[in-house]
Short mmCIF file of C-alpha atoms in Angstrom, two decimals:
data_model
loop_
_atom_site.label_atom_id
_atom_site.label_comp_id
_atom_site.label_asym_id
_atom_site.label_seq_id
_atom_site.Cartn_x
_atom_site.Cartn_y
_atom_site.Cartn_z
CA UNK A 1 49.49 56.49 74.42
CA UNK A 2 48.83 58.24 71.10
CA UNK A 3 48.26 61.98 70.79
CA UNK A 4 44.53 61.45 70.22
CA UNK A 5 44.29 59.15 73.26
CA UNK A 6 46.20 61.65 75.39
CA UNK A 7 43.96 64.53 74.34
CA UNK A 8 40.84 62.47 75.06
CA UNK A 9 42.23 61.62 78.49
CA UNK A 10 43.09 65.31 79.00
CA UNK A 11 39.47 66.28 78.31
CA UNK A 12 38.23 63.60 80.73
CA UNK A 13 40.52 64.94 83.46
CA UNK A 14 39.24 68.50 82.94
CA UNK A 15 35.61 67.36 82.98
CA UNK A 16 36.13 65.27 86.15
CA UNK A 17 37.57 68.24 88.08
CA UNK A 18 36.05 71.63 88.85
CA UNK A 19 39.37 73.29 88.02
CA UNK A 20 42.63 71.56 87.15
CA UNK A 21 46.01 73.13 86.46
CA UNK A 22 48.39 72.41 83.59
CA UNK A 23 50.96 71.06 86.08
CA UNK A 24 48.42 68.59 87.52
CA UNK A 25 47.37 67.51 84.04
CA UNK A 26 51.02 66.95 83.14
CA UNK A 27 51.51 64.75 86.21
CA UNK A 28 48.35 62.73 85.53
CA UNK A 29 49.25 62.12 81.88
CA UNK A 30 52.99 61.69 82.36
CA UNK A 31 54.02 64.43 79.96
CA UNK A 32 55.53 67.90 80.22
CA UNK A 33 53.53 71.05 80.93
CA UNK A 34 54.60 72.31 77.49
CA UNK A 35 52.92 69.27 75.88
CA UNK A 36 49.72 69.96 77.84
CA UNK A 37 49.67 73.58 76.67
CA UNK A 38 50.17 72.48 73.05
CA UNK A 39 47.36 69.91 73.40
CA UNK A 40 44.99 72.52 74.84
CA UNK A 41 45.73 74.92 72.00
CA UNK A 42 45.22 72.09 69.49
CA UNK A 43 41.87 71.21 71.06
CA UNK A 44 40.80 74.86 71.01
CA UNK A 45 41.69 75.07 67.32
CA UNK A 46 39.35 72.11 66.81
CA UNK A 47 36.51 74.00 68.50
CA UNK A 48 36.64 72.67 72.07
CA UNK A 49 35.63 75.43 74.51
CA UNK A 50 38.26 75.39 77.26
CA UNK A 51 38.26 78.14 79.88
CA UNK A 52 41.38 79.11 81.82
CA UNK A 53 40.92 80.69 85.25
CA UNK A 54 43.96 82.35 86.78
CA UNK A 55 44.95 82.58 90.44
CA UNK A 56 45.55 80.23 93.37
CA UNK A 57 42.33 78.28 92.84
CA UNK A 58 42.32 78.57 89.07
CA UNK A 59 42.82 76.02 86.34
CA UNK A 60 41.22 74.70 83.18
CA UNK A 61 37.53 74.06 82.88
CA UNK A 62 35.04 73.00 80.19
CA UNK A 63 31.72 74.67 80.84
CA UNK A 64 28.75 76.31 79.17
CA UNK A 65 27.98 78.45 82.20
CA UNK A 66 27.86 82.19 81.60
CA UNK A 67 28.38 85.17 83.85
CA UNK A 68 25.48 87.25 85.09
CA UNK A 69 26.23 90.05 82.65
CA UNK A 70 27.26 88.95 79.18
CA UNK A 71 27.88 90.80 75.92
CA UNK A 72 27.34 88.56 72.93
CA UNK A 73 30.33 89.51 70.78
CA UNK A 74 32.39 87.77 68.16
CA UNK A 75 36.17 87.53 68.43
CA UNK A 76 36.51 90.19 65.74
CA UNK A 77 34.15 92.52 67.62
CA UNK A 78 36.07 92.10 70.89
CA UNK A 79 39.36 92.67 69.05
CA UNK A 80 37.92 95.83 67.46
CA UNK A 81 36.69 97.08 70.84
CA UNK A 82 40.10 96.40 72.38
CA UNK A 83 41.89 98.38 69.66
CA UNK A 84 39.43 101.28 69.83
CA UNK A 85 39.72 101.54 73.62
CA UNK A 86 43.50 101.38 73.38
CA UNK A 87 43.50 104.12 70.77
CA UNK A 88 41.07 106.28 72.76
CA UNK A 89 43.52 106.53 75.66
CA UNK A 90 45.81 108.65 73.45
CA UNK A 91 43.39 111.55 73.07
CA UNK A 92 40.11 111.20 74.98
CA UNK A 93 39.08 113.95 77.38
CA UNK A 94 36.20 111.92 78.79
CA UNK A 95 36.34 111.20 82.55
CA UNK A 96 36.46 107.43 81.97
CA UNK A 97 40.15 106.61 81.56
CA UNK A 98 40.17 104.42 84.67
CA UNK A 99 37.15 102.49 83.40
CA UNK A 100 38.74 102.09 79.95
CA UNK A 101 41.93 100.73 81.50
CA UNK A 102 39.82 98.40 83.64
CA UNK A 103 38.00 97.05 80.56
CA UNK A 104 41.29 96.55 78.72
CA UNK A 105 42.67 94.64 81.70
CA UNK A 106 39.56 92.44 81.83
CA UNK A 107 39.91 91.73 78.10
CA UNK A 108 43.49 90.58 78.67
CA UNK A 109 42.24 88.19 81.36
CA UNK A 110 39.36 86.63 79.44
CA UNK A 111 39.08 82.88 80.18
CA UNK A 112 38.95 82.01 76.46
CA UNK A 113 42.65 81.26 76.01
CA UNK A 114 42.79 81.66 72.22
CA UNK A 115 41.14 85.10 72.32
CA UNK A 116 43.30 86.13 75.27
CA UNK A 117 46.43 85.26 73.31
CA UNK A 118 45.23 87.35 70.36
CA UNK A 119 44.55 90.39 72.57
CA UNK A 120 47.88 90.06 74.38
CA UNK A 121 49.64 90.11 71.01
CA UNK A 122 47.75 93.29 70.10
CA UNK A 123 48.63 94.85 73.45
CA UNK A 124 52.30 93.88 73.17
CA UNK A 125 53.00 94.62 69.52
CA UNK A 126 50.90 97.73 68.76
CA UNK A 127 51.18 101.35 69.91
CA UNK A 128 48.98 104.37 69.07
CA UNK A 129 51.07 107.53 69.19
CA UNK A 130 48.32 109.85 67.97
CA UNK A 131 44.67 109.86 66.98
CA UNK A 132 45.10 110.27 63.22
CA UNK A 133 44.40 106.64 62.38
CA UNK A 134 44.19 105.34 58.82
CA UNK A 135 42.60 102.02 57.81
CA UNK A 136 44.70 98.99 58.69
CA UNK A 137 47.09 97.93 55.92
CA UNK A 138 46.26 94.68 54.14
CA UNK A 139 49.34 92.88 55.54
CA UNK A 140 48.58 94.00 59.11
CA UNK A 141 47.70 90.50 60.38
CA UNK A 142 50.75 88.94 58.72
CA UNK A 143 53.10 91.45 60.33
CA UNK A 144 51.43 90.86 63.70
CA UNK A 145 52.24 87.15 63.39
CA UNK A 146 55.81 87.83 62.25
CA UNK A 147 56.30 90.22 65.19
CA UNK A 148 55.31 87.53 67.68
CA UNK A 149 57.36 84.80 65.95
CA UNK A 150 60.56 86.89 65.82
CA UNK A 151 61.90 84.90 62.85
CA UNK A 152 64.36 86.39 60.38
CA UNK A 153 62.36 87.75 57.43
CA UNK A 154 63.37 89.09 54.04
CA UNK A 155 61.50 92.31 53.35
CA UNK A 156 61.48 94.20 50.05
CA UNK A 157 60.41 97.84 50.23
CA UNK A 158 60.83 101.21 48.55
CA UNK A 159 62.61 104.11 50.17
CA UNK A 160 63.10 107.46 48.42
CA UNK A 161 61.71 105.77 45.29
CA UNK A 162 64.56 103.23 45.34
CA UNK A 163 63.99 99.47 45.85
CA UNK A 164 65.66 97.97 48.89
CA UNK A 165 65.87 94.51 50.49
CA UNK A 166 66.89 93.66 54.05
CA UNK A 167 66.92 90.66 56.37
CA UNK A 168 65.07 91.82 59.47
CA UNK A 169 63.22 90.74 62.58
CA UNK A 170 59.87 92.47 63.09
CA UNK A 171 59.50 94.05 66.54
CA UNK A 172 55.98 95.47 66.21
CA UNK A 173 53.92 98.22 64.59
CA UNK A 174 53.49 101.92 65.36
CA UNK A 175 50.85 104.30 63.99
CA UNK A 176 52.28 107.80 63.82
CA UNK A 177 51.26 110.91 61.87
CA UNK A 178 48.39 108.95 60.36
CA UNK A 179 50.57 106.17 58.90
CA UNK A 180 51.46 102.64 59.99
CA UNK A 181 55.12 101.70 60.36
CA UNK A 182 56.66 98.34 61.20
CA UNK A 183 59.65 98.52 63.53
CA UNK A 184 62.41 96.23 62.30
CA UNK A 185 65.70 95.01 63.69
CA UNK A 186 68.02 95.01 60.68
CA UNK A 187 70.36 92.01 60.76
CA UNK A 188 73.06 93.66 58.63
CA UNK A 189 73.48 96.75 60.82
CA UNK A 190 72.39 95.47 64.22
CA UNK A 191 70.05 98.45 64.64
CA UNK A 192 66.31 99.12 64.49
CA UNK A 193 64.52 101.16 61.87
CA UNK A 194 60.89 101.96 60.95
CA UNK A 195 59.53 100.96 57.54
CA UNK A 196 56.34 102.50 56.18
CA UNK A 197 54.06 99.48 55.72
CA UNK A 198 52.59 100.89 52.50
CA UNK A 199 56.12 100.89 51.04
CA UNK A 200 56.53 97.11 51.52
CA UNK A 201 56.35 95.07 48.32
CA UNK A 202 57.08 91.58 49.65
CA UNK A 203 57.84 89.65 52.85
CA UNK A 204 59.20 86.12 53.03
CA UNK A 205 60.91 83.87 55.54
CA UNK A 206 64.68 84.18 55.31
CA UNK A 207 67.45 82.00 56.75
CA UNK A 208 66.67 79.87 59.80
CA UNK A 209 68.83 81.22 62.59
CA UNK A 210 68.09 82.09 66.20
CA UNK A 211 68.86 85.73 66.96
CA UNK A 212 68.08 87.08 70.42
CA UNK A 213 65.88 90.19 70.19
CA UNK A 214 63.61 89.72 73.21
CA UNK A 215 65.24 92.77 74.83
CA UNK A 216 63.94 94.99 72.00
CA UNK A 217 60.29 96.07 72.42
CA UNK A 218 58.00 98.89 71.33
CA UNK A 219 58.88 100.63 74.59
CA UNK A 220 62.62 100.92 73.89
CA UNK A 221 63.19 100.34 70.15
CA UNK A 222 64.32 103.95 69.60
CA UNK A 223 67.39 103.36 71.76
CA UNK A 224 68.53 100.84 69.14
CA UNK A 225 68.37 103.33 66.26
CA UNK A 226 71.58 103.70 64.27
#
């Protein structure tokens, strides 16, 4: 069975069932669950609308049905709303923090799997430490991708007006005192350090080597400072 044939069969299985899990799809098609997840992402990238419902009776579904209350928003608008609500929790005095947290949680559980992955990356790799927010740097999206990939990157930047180059792994981004910093794990020292994003001149993929940094997050990166 070719990839195209498998993906067509996958779509038929989803259409024939009200909800069907990735494990069941894997059994029906004789492939691994990982292959099913890759196929679903590939189909989504091609424009197929696949919904993922979580829970005991959840599974994948292709449907045009809508909920009773619907906001017509683009992916960019939902992403913007998610960031604004996340930022507002750092300083708002309005009596709606529970509702804001509820909305953020609902965003992270949207059935559109591609959008849900984008929002989970934002939730995992971004922190707002204060309300003095500047416009996003131009390489913001690139750094977000690098932070989720955790590949070794070569970054050239300026510090104290001196050029510097390091092989690093990007952990995530922090906005503090009105400026965006990327938190890096520096391969040469084995420690983390913040780099002002506006000081970065160039980023490129470095040597291909697996280095375990999953234990370093935006919640604990300061404990790895030199």
